[in-house]
Amino acid sequence: MSFPNQRQQLIDTARRMNDLGINQGCAGNLSFRTGERFIITPSGMHYDEMQADDLVEVSISTGKVIGGGRPSTEWRFHRDILASRNDIDVVLHAHPVFCTALACQQREIPAFHYMVAAAGGKRIRCAGYALFGTQQLSTYVLEALGSRRACLMANHGLITLGKNLQSALNLAVEIETLAAQYIRVLQMGEPVLLSDAQMDDVLEAFSGYGSD
Ligand SMILES: [Zn+2]
């Protein structure tokens, strides 16, 4: 079994997703890069029962399973993101309540708060809807992400990316907090958005101390 410590860290992080309330049951999935391959949570297994041996190892170039059983049904977008983004090594996917509520209206999160820039852009886009597990969904997700580290997924949930498990998890918690705040702001009326220039300043300030 390769990468035993990282495998346990992945399981611990998956359980933290549920403890923190950003995921429910076995809906989410999580992967990290191991050179030319990635290790991903298996299909339909509860995180509490998951052991290091249950994780699945998949080739990034071919998408073929190298070790373990059935990977998460969402392995395609994990593979496509890891193949196209050398700046990150972890892909996290979950169905947090507030992010998913916005995604069910196919809304993006605009610059209503400066922390939106934590995802690496002036807004957090919402990827178009396609059936879970499909190549079309993966294509929409890549489009919505661009060079950012997060996107919503229409009528589905959230994806965050990170250099490591902790940074992807932290970003998911941050974006779920922003989604909850944004929904409350909408209840009061139209939010006052920050300007492009104001968000440029935030992005520059974040790049100065490493927002990851
Ligand atoms: Zn999902």
PDB file of C-alpha atoms and ligand atoms in Angstrom:
ATOM      1  CA  MET A   1       0.000   0.000   0.000  1.00  0.00           C
ATOM      2  CA  SER A   2       1.559   3.288  -1.069  1.00  0.00           C
ATOM      3  CA  PHE A   3       1.351   6.552   0.916  1.00  0.00           C
ATOM      4  CA  PRO A   4      -0.085   5.016   4.161  1.00  0.00           C
ATOM      5  CA  ASN A   5       0.132   8.258   6.166  1.00  0.00           C
ATOM      6  CA  GLN A   6      -1.503  10.361   3.473  1.00  0.00           C
ATOM      7  CA  ARG A   7      -4.232   7.740   3.099  1.00  0.00           C
ATOM      8  CA  GLN A   8      -5.071   8.050   6.783  1.00  0.00           C
ATOM      9  CA  GLN A   9      -4.969  11.853   6.522  1.00  0.00           C
ATOM     10  CA  LEU A  10      -7.415  11.680   3.616  1.00  0.00           C
ATOM     11  CA  ILE A  11      -9.829   9.553   5.675  1.00  0.00           C
ATOM     12  CA  ASP A  12      -9.441  11.902   8.661  1.00  0.00           C
ATOM     13  CA  THR A  13     -10.182  14.904   6.420  1.00  0.00           C
ATOM     14  CA  ALA A  14     -13.245  13.186   4.917  1.00  0.00           C
ATOM     15  CA  ARG A  15     -14.574  12.591   8.458  1.00  0.00           C
ATOM     16  CA  ARG A  16     -13.824  16.215   9.369  1.00  0.00           C
ATOM     17  CA  MET A  17     -16.010  17.311   6.424  1.00  0.00           C
ATOM     18  CA  ASN A  18     -18.986  15.670   8.112  1.00  0.00           C
ATOM     19  CA  ASP A  19     -18.017  16.814  11.641  1.00  0.00           C
ATOM     20  CA  LEU A  20     -17.793  20.418  10.389  1.00  0.00           C
ATOM     21  CA  GLY A  21     -21.214  20.139   8.751  1.00  0.00           C
ATOM     22  CA  ILE A  22     -19.999  20.767   5.212  1.00  0.00           C
ATOM     23  CA  ASN A  23     -21.010  17.297   4.079  1.00  0.00           C
ATOM     24  CA  GLN A  24     -23.608  14.695   4.980  1.00  0.00           C
ATOM     25  CA  GLY A  25     -23.423  10.903   4.858  1.00  0.00           C
ATOM     26  CA  CYS A  26     -21.228   9.652   2.019  1.00  0.00           C
ATOM     27  CA  ALA A  27     -22.182  12.332  -0.518  1.00  0.00           C
ATOM     28  CA  GLY A  28     -18.779  14.010  -0.806  1.00  0.00           C
ATOM     29  CA  ASN A  29     -15.476  12.753  -2.135  1.00  0.00           C
ATOM     30  CA  LEU A  30     -11.846  13.658  -1.746  1.00  0.00           C
ATOM     31  CA  SER A  31      -8.604  12.966  -3.632  1.00  0.00           C
ATOM     32  CA  PHE A  32      -4.893  13.794  -3.531  1.00  0.00           C
ATOM     33  CA  ARG A  33      -2.138  13.544  -6.101  1.00  0.00           C
ATOM     34  CA  THR A  34       0.650  10.990  -5.706  1.00  0.00           C
ATOM     35  CA  GLY A  35       2.917  11.783  -8.664  1.00  0.00           C
ATOM     36  CA  GLU A  36       1.311  10.346 -11.830  1.00  0.00           C
ATOM     37  CA  ARG A  37      -1.611   8.909  -9.882  1.00  0.00           C
ATOM     38  CA  PHE A  38      -4.208  10.026  -7.406  1.00  0.00           C
ATOM     39  CA  ILE A  39      -5.841   8.397  -4.420  1.00  0.00           C
ATOM     40  CA  ILE A  40      -9.589   8.888  -4.017  1.00  0.00           C
ATOM     41  CA  THR A  41     -12.381   7.868  -1.669  1.00  0.00           C
ATOM     42  CA  PRO A  42     -14.306   4.769  -2.828  1.00  0.00           C
ATOM     43  CA  SER A  43     -17.873   4.742  -4.142  1.00  0.00           C
ATOM     44  CA  GLY A  44     -20.720   4.686  -1.633  1.00  0.00           C
ATOM     45  CA  MET A  45     -18.798   3.882   1.555  1.00  0.00           C
ATOM     46  CA  HIS A  46     -19.452   5.736   4.802  1.00  0.00           C
ATOM     47  CA  TYR A  47     -16.396   7.615   6.045  1.00  0.00           C
ATOM     48  CA  ASP A  48     -16.699   6.089   9.526  1.00  0.00           C
ATOM     49  CA  GLU A  49     -16.226   2.585   8.089  1.00  0.00           C
ATOM     50  CA  MET A  50     -13.462   3.527   5.676  1.00  0.00           C
ATOM     51  CA  GLN A  51      -9.991   2.020   6.120  1.00  0.00           C
ATOM     52  CA  ALA A  52      -6.770   3.029   4.359  1.00  0.00           C
ATOM     53  CA  ASP A  53      -7.008  -0.097   2.142  1.00  0.00           C
ATOM     54  CA  ASP A  54     -10.450   0.963   0.890  1.00  0.00           C
ATOM     55  CA  LEU A  55      -9.083   4.035  -0.895  1.00  0.00           C
ATOM     56  CA  VAL A  56      -8.678   3.678  -4.653  1.00  0.00           C
ATOM     57  CA  GLU A  57      -5.579   4.541  -6.680  1.00  0.00           C
ATOM     58  CA  VAL A  58      -6.205   5.827 -10.222  1.00  0.00           C
ATOM     59  CA  SER A  59      -3.874   6.826 -13.073  1.00  0.00           C
ATOM     60  CA  ILE A  60      -4.136  10.541 -13.908  1.00  0.00           C
ATOM     61  CA  SER A  61      -3.212  10.015 -17.572  1.00  0.00           C
ATOM     62  CA  THR A  62      -5.526   7.058 -18.368  1.00  0.00           C
ATOM     63  CA  GLY A  63      -8.204   7.272 -15.641  1.00  0.00           C
ATOM     64  CA  LYS A  64      -7.699   3.518 -15.044  1.00  0.00           C
ATOM     65  CA  VAL A  65      -7.939   2.032 -11.552  1.00  0.00           C
ATOM     66  CA  ILE A  66      -4.513   0.819 -10.434  1.00  0.00           C
ATOM     67  CA  GLY A  67      -5.337  -0.369  -6.931  1.00  0.00           C
ATOM     68  CA  GLY A  68      -8.458  -0.849  -4.821  1.00  0.00           C
ATOM     69  CA  GLY A  69     -12.120  -1.274  -5.709  1.00  0.00           C
ATOM     70  CA  ARG A  70     -14.596   1.151  -7.254  1.00  0.00           C
ATOM     71  CA  PRO A  71     -13.593   4.835  -7.067  1.00  0.00           C
ATOM     72  CA  SER A  72     -16.099   7.570  -6.240  1.00  0.00           C
ATOM     73  CA  THR A  73     -18.612   8.069  -9.067  1.00  0.00           C
ATOM     74  CA  GLU A  74     -17.139  11.583  -9.398  1.00  0.00           C
ATOM     75  CA  TRP A  75     -13.584  10.353 -10.173  1.00  0.00           C
ATOM     76  CA  ARG A  76     -13.714  12.017 -13.647  1.00  0.00           C
ATOM     77  CA  PHE A  77     -13.643  15.594 -12.450  1.00  0.00           C
ATOM     78  CA  HIS A  78     -11.019  14.711  -9.837  1.00  0.00           C
ATOM     79  CA  ARG A  79      -8.838  13.283 -12.635  1.00  0.00           C
ATOM     80  CA  ASP A  80      -9.465  16.169 -15.054  1.00  0.00           C
ATOM     81  CA  ILE A  81      -8.755  18.835 -12.419  1.00  0.00           C
ATOM     82  CA  LEU A  82      -5.544  17.136 -11.247  1.00  0.00           C
ATOM     83  CA  ALA A  83      -4.440  16.655 -14.888  1.00  0.00           C
ATOM     84  CA  SER A  84      -4.976  20.321 -15.764  1.00  0.00           C
ATOM     85  CA  ARG A  85      -3.871  22.058 -12.554  1.00  0.00           C
ATOM     86  CA  ASN A  86      -0.256  21.654 -11.444  1.00  0.00           C
ATOM     87  CA  ASP A  87      -0.711  24.322  -8.760  1.00  0.00           C
ATOM     88  CA  ILE A  88      -2.876  22.070  -6.543  1.00  0.00           C
ATOM     89  CA  ASP A  89      -2.698  18.466  -5.290  1.00  0.00           C
ATOM     90  CA  VAL A  90      -6.049  17.994  -3.532  1.00  0.00           C
ATOM     91  CA  VAL A  91      -9.644  18.040  -4.842  1.00  0.00           C
ATOM     92  CA  LEU A  92     -12.513  18.203  -2.333  1.00  0.00           C
ATOM     93  CA  HIS A  93     -16.174  17.812  -3.259  1.00  0.00           C
ATOM     94  CA  ALA A  94     -19.126  18.123  -0.871  1.00  0.00           C
ATOM     95  CA  HIS A  95     -22.793  19.153  -0.685  1.00  0.00           C
ATOM     96  CA  PRO A  96     -22.727  21.883   1.998  1.00  0.00           C
ATOM     97  CA  VAL A  97     -26.218  23.203   2.703  1.00  0.00           C
ATOM     98  CA  PHE A  98     -25.759  26.921   1.941  1.00  0.00           C
ATOM     99  CA  CYS A  99     -23.469  26.459  -1.077  1.00  0.00           C
ATOM    100  CA  THR A 100     -25.910  23.910  -2.461  1.00  0.00           C
ATOM    101  CA  ALA A 101     -28.878  26.227  -1.849  1.00  0.00           C
ATOM    102  CA  LEU A 102     -27.209  28.900  -4.022  1.00  0.00           C
ATOM    103  CA  ALA A 103     -26.219  26.265  -6.588  1.00  0.00           C
ATOM    104  CA  CYS A 104     -29.856  25.148  -6.814  1.00  0.00           C
ATOM    105  CA  GLN A 105     -30.663  28.652  -8.047  1.00  0.00           C
ATOM    106  CA  GLN A 106     -27.599  28.394 -10.318  1.00  0.00           C
ATOM    107  CA  ARG A 107     -26.219  31.519  -8.660  1.00  0.00           C
ATOM    108  CA  GLU A 108     -22.571  32.445  -8.359  1.00  0.00           C
ATOM    109  CA  ILE A 109     -21.175  34.169  -5.260  1.00  0.00           C
ATOM    110  CA  PRO A 110     -20.289  37.741  -6.281  1.00  0.00           C
ATOM    111  CA  ALA A 111     -17.905  40.163  -4.545  1.00  0.00           C
ATOM    112  CA  PHE A 112     -20.331  40.893  -1.683  1.00  0.00           C
ATOM    113  CA  HIS A 113     -17.490  40.274   0.833  1.00  0.00           C
ATOM    114  CA  TYR A 114     -13.741  40.577   0.375  1.00  0.00           C
ATOM    115  CA  MET A 115     -13.168  36.951   1.480  1.00  0.00           C
ATOM    116  CA  VAL A 116     -14.670  35.793  -1.829  1.00  0.00           C
ATOM    117  CA  ALA A 117     -11.108  36.403  -3.112  1.00  0.00           C
ATOM    118  CA  ALA A 118      -9.898  33.483  -0.956  1.00  0.00           C
ATOM    119  CA  ALA A 119     -10.916  31.257  -3.886  1.00  0.00           C
ATOM    120  CA  GLY A 120      -8.521  33.181  -6.134  1.00  0.00           C
ATOM    121  CA  GLY A 121     -10.912  35.439  -8.079  1.00  0.00           C
ATOM    122  CA  LYS A 122     -13.443  38.256  -7.857  1.00  0.00           C
ATOM    123  CA  ARG A 123     -16.389  35.878  -7.785  1.00  0.00           C
ATOM    124  CA  ILE A 124     -17.012  32.195  -7.195  1.00  0.00           C
ATOM    125  CA  ARG A 125     -18.669  30.832 -10.310  1.00  0.00           C
ATOM    126  CA  CYS A 126     -21.348  28.154 -10.545  1.00  0.00           C
ATOM    127  CA  ALA A 127     -20.643  25.359 -13.049  1.00  0.00           C
ATOM    128  CA  GLY A 128     -23.460  24.336 -15.396  1.00  0.00           C
ATOM    129  CA  TYR A 129     -25.643  21.351 -14.581  1.00  0.00           C
ATOM    130  CA  ALA A 130     -24.890  17.879 -15.924  1.00  0.00           C
ATOM    131  CA  LEU A 131     -25.597  14.407 -14.554  1.00  0.00           C
ATOM    132  CA  PHE A 132     -23.225  13.368 -11.731  1.00  0.00           C
ATOM    133  CA  GLY A 133     -20.246  11.290 -12.828  1.00  0.00           C
ATOM    134  CA  THR A 134     -20.343  12.425 -16.474  1.00  0.00           C
ATOM    135  CA  GLN A 135     -17.645  13.894 -18.682  1.00  0.00           C
ATOM    136  CA  GLN A 136     -19.975  16.831 -19.378  1.00  0.00           C
ATOM    137  CA  LEU A 137     -20.060  17.692 -15.669  1.00  0.00           C
ATOM    138  CA  SER A 138     -16.274  17.571 -15.573  1.00  0.00           C
ATOM    139  CA  THR A 139     -16.076  19.927 -18.573  1.00  0.00           C
ATOM    140  CA  TYR A 140     -18.446  22.421 -16.914  1.00  0.00           C
ATOM    141  CA  VAL A 141     -16.473  22.257 -13.659  1.00  0.00           C
ATOM    142  CA  LEU A 142     -13.152  22.960 -15.399  1.00  0.00           C
ATOM    143  CA  GLU A 143     -14.745  25.952 -17.178  1.00  0.00           C
ATOM    144  CA  ALA A 144     -16.157  27.371 -13.944  1.00  0.00           C
ATOM    145  CA  LEU A 145     -12.917  26.870 -12.020  1.00  0.00           C
ATOM    146  CA  GLY A 146     -10.577  28.438 -14.570  1.00  0.00           C
ATOM    147  CA  SER A 147      -7.523  29.260 -12.465  1.00  0.00           C
ATOM    148  CA  ARG A 148      -9.547  29.557  -9.236  1.00  0.00           C
ATOM    149  CA  ARG A 149      -9.563  27.189  -6.286  1.00  0.00           C
ATOM    150  CA  ALA A 150     -13.325  26.762  -5.910  1.00  0.00           C
ATOM    151  CA  CYS A 151     -16.642  26.676  -7.749  1.00  0.00           C
ATOM    152  CA  LEU A 152     -20.248  25.832  -7.040  1.00  0.00           C
ATOM    153  CA  MET A 153     -21.950  23.143  -9.151  1.00  0.00           C
ATOM    154  CA  ALA A 154     -25.490  23.792 -10.395  1.00  0.00           C
ATOM    155  CA  ASN A 155     -28.157  21.813  -8.501  1.00  0.00           C
ATOM    156  CA  HIS A 156     -25.401  19.803  -6.843  1.00  0.00           C
ATOM    157  CA  GLY A 157     -22.736  21.249  -4.512  1.00  0.00           C
ATOM    158  CA  LEU A 158     -19.206  22.608  -4.101  1.00  0.00           C
ATOM    159  CA  ILE A 159     -15.636  21.851  -5.221  1.00  0.00           C
ATOM    160  CA  THR A 160     -12.543  23.265  -3.545  1.00  0.00           C
ATOM    161  CA  LEU A 161      -8.881  22.720  -4.438  1.00  0.00           C
ATOM    162  CA  GLY A 162      -5.776  22.948  -2.291  1.00  0.00           C
ATOM    163  CA  LYS A 163      -2.062  22.332  -2.107  1.00  0.00           C
ATOM    164  CA  ASN A 164      -2.874  19.961   0.748  1.00  0.00           C
ATOM    165  CA  LEU A 165      -5.872  18.406   2.490  1.00  0.00           C
ATOM    166  CA  GLN A 166      -6.051  21.067   5.205  1.00  0.00           C
ATOM    167  CA  SER A 167      -6.081  24.007   2.785  1.00  0.00           C
ATOM    168  CA  ALA A 168      -8.836  22.424   0.651  1.00  0.00           C
ATOM    169  CA  LEU A 169     -10.880  21.752   3.806  1.00  0.00           C
ATOM    170  CA  ASN A 170     -10.292  25.275   5.165  1.00  0.00           C
ATOM    171  CA  LEU A 171     -11.427  26.777   1.869  1.00  0.00           C
ATOM    172  CA  ALA A 172     -14.600  24.651   1.864  1.00  0.00           C
ATOM    173  CA  VAL A 173     -15.464  25.885   5.370  1.00  0.00           C
ATOM    174  CA  GLU A 174     -14.751  29.479   4.305  1.00  0.00           C
ATOM    175  CA  ILE A 175     -16.939  29.269   1.214  1.00  0.00           C
ATOM    176  CA  GLU A 176     -19.788  27.617   3.084  1.00  0.00           C
ATOM    177  CA  THR A 177     -19.585  30.509   5.585  1.00  0.00           C
ATOM    178  CA  LEU A 178     -19.656  33.028   2.721  1.00  0.00           C
ATOM    179  CA  ALA A 179     -22.645  31.242   1.154  1.00  0.00           C
ATOM    180  CA  ALA A 180     -24.544  31.437   4.462  1.00  0.00           C
ATOM    181  CA  GLN A 181     -23.680  35.142   4.807  1.00  0.00           C
ATOM    182  CA  TYR A 182     -24.641  35.876   1.196  1.00  0.00           C
ATOM    183  CA  ILE A 183     -28.046  34.217   1.613  1.00  0.00           C
ATOM    184  CA  ARG A 184     -28.701  36.348   4.717  1.00  0.00           C
ATOM    185  CA  VAL A 185     -27.661  39.499   2.843  1.00  0.00           C
ATOM    186  CA  LEU A 186     -30.022  38.609  -0.021  1.00  0.00           C
ATOM    187  CA  GLN A 187     -32.848  38.347   2.511  1.00  0.00           C
ATOM    188  CA  MET A 188     -32.287  42.027   3.370  1.00  0.00           C
ATOM    189  CA  GLY A 189     -32.263  43.157  -0.273  1.00  0.00           C
ATOM    190  CA  GLU A 190     -29.639  43.798  -2.922  1.00  0.00           C
ATOM    191  CA  PRO A 191     -26.106  43.457  -1.563  1.00  0.00           C
ATOM    192  CA  VAL A 192     -23.616  46.277  -2.147  1.00  0.00           C
ATOM    193  CA  LEU A 193     -20.837  44.650  -4.161  1.00  0.00           C
ATOM    194  CA  LEU A 194     -17.172  45.571  -4.004  1.00  0.00           C
ATOM    195  CA  SER A 195     -15.803  47.103  -7.203  1.00  0.00           C
ATOM    196  CA  ASP A 196     -13.306  45.438  -9.546  1.00  0.00           C
ATOM    197  CA  ALA A 197     -10.611  47.799  -8.273  1.00  0.00           C
ATOM    198  CA  GLN A 198     -11.412  46.985  -4.630  1.00  0.00           C
ATOM    199  CA  MET A 199     -11.242  43.259  -5.368  1.00  0.00           C
ATOM    200  CA  ASP A 200      -7.950  43.733  -7.252  1.00  0.00           C
ATOM    201  CA  ASP A 201      -6.542  45.212  -4.039  1.00  0.00           C
ATOM    202  CA  VAL A 202      -7.775  42.221  -2.017  1.00  0.00           C
ATOM    203  CA  LEU A 203      -6.337  39.709  -4.500  1.00  0.00           C
ATOM    204  CA  GLU A 204      -3.009  41.512  -4.405  1.00  0.00           C
ATOM    205  CA  ALA A 205      -3.007  41.608  -0.601  1.00  0.00           C
ATOM    206  CA  PHE A 206      -3.806  37.862  -0.455  1.00  0.00           C
ATOM    207  CA  SER A 207      -1.053  36.981  -2.907  1.00  0.00           C
ATOM    208  CA  GLY A 208       1.349  38.847  -0.613  1.00  0.00           C
ATOM    209  CA  TYR A 209       0.938  36.453   2.320  1.00  0.00           C
ATOM    210  CA  GLY A 210      -0.340  33.347   0.546  1.00  0.00           C
ATOM    211  CA  SER A 211      -4.069  32.890   0.856  1.00  0.00           C
ATOM    212  CA  ASP A 212      -3.710  29.106   0.595  1.00  0.00           C
TER     213      ASP A 212
HETATM  214 ZN    ZN B   1     -21.732  15.283  -5.421  1.00  0.00          ZN
END
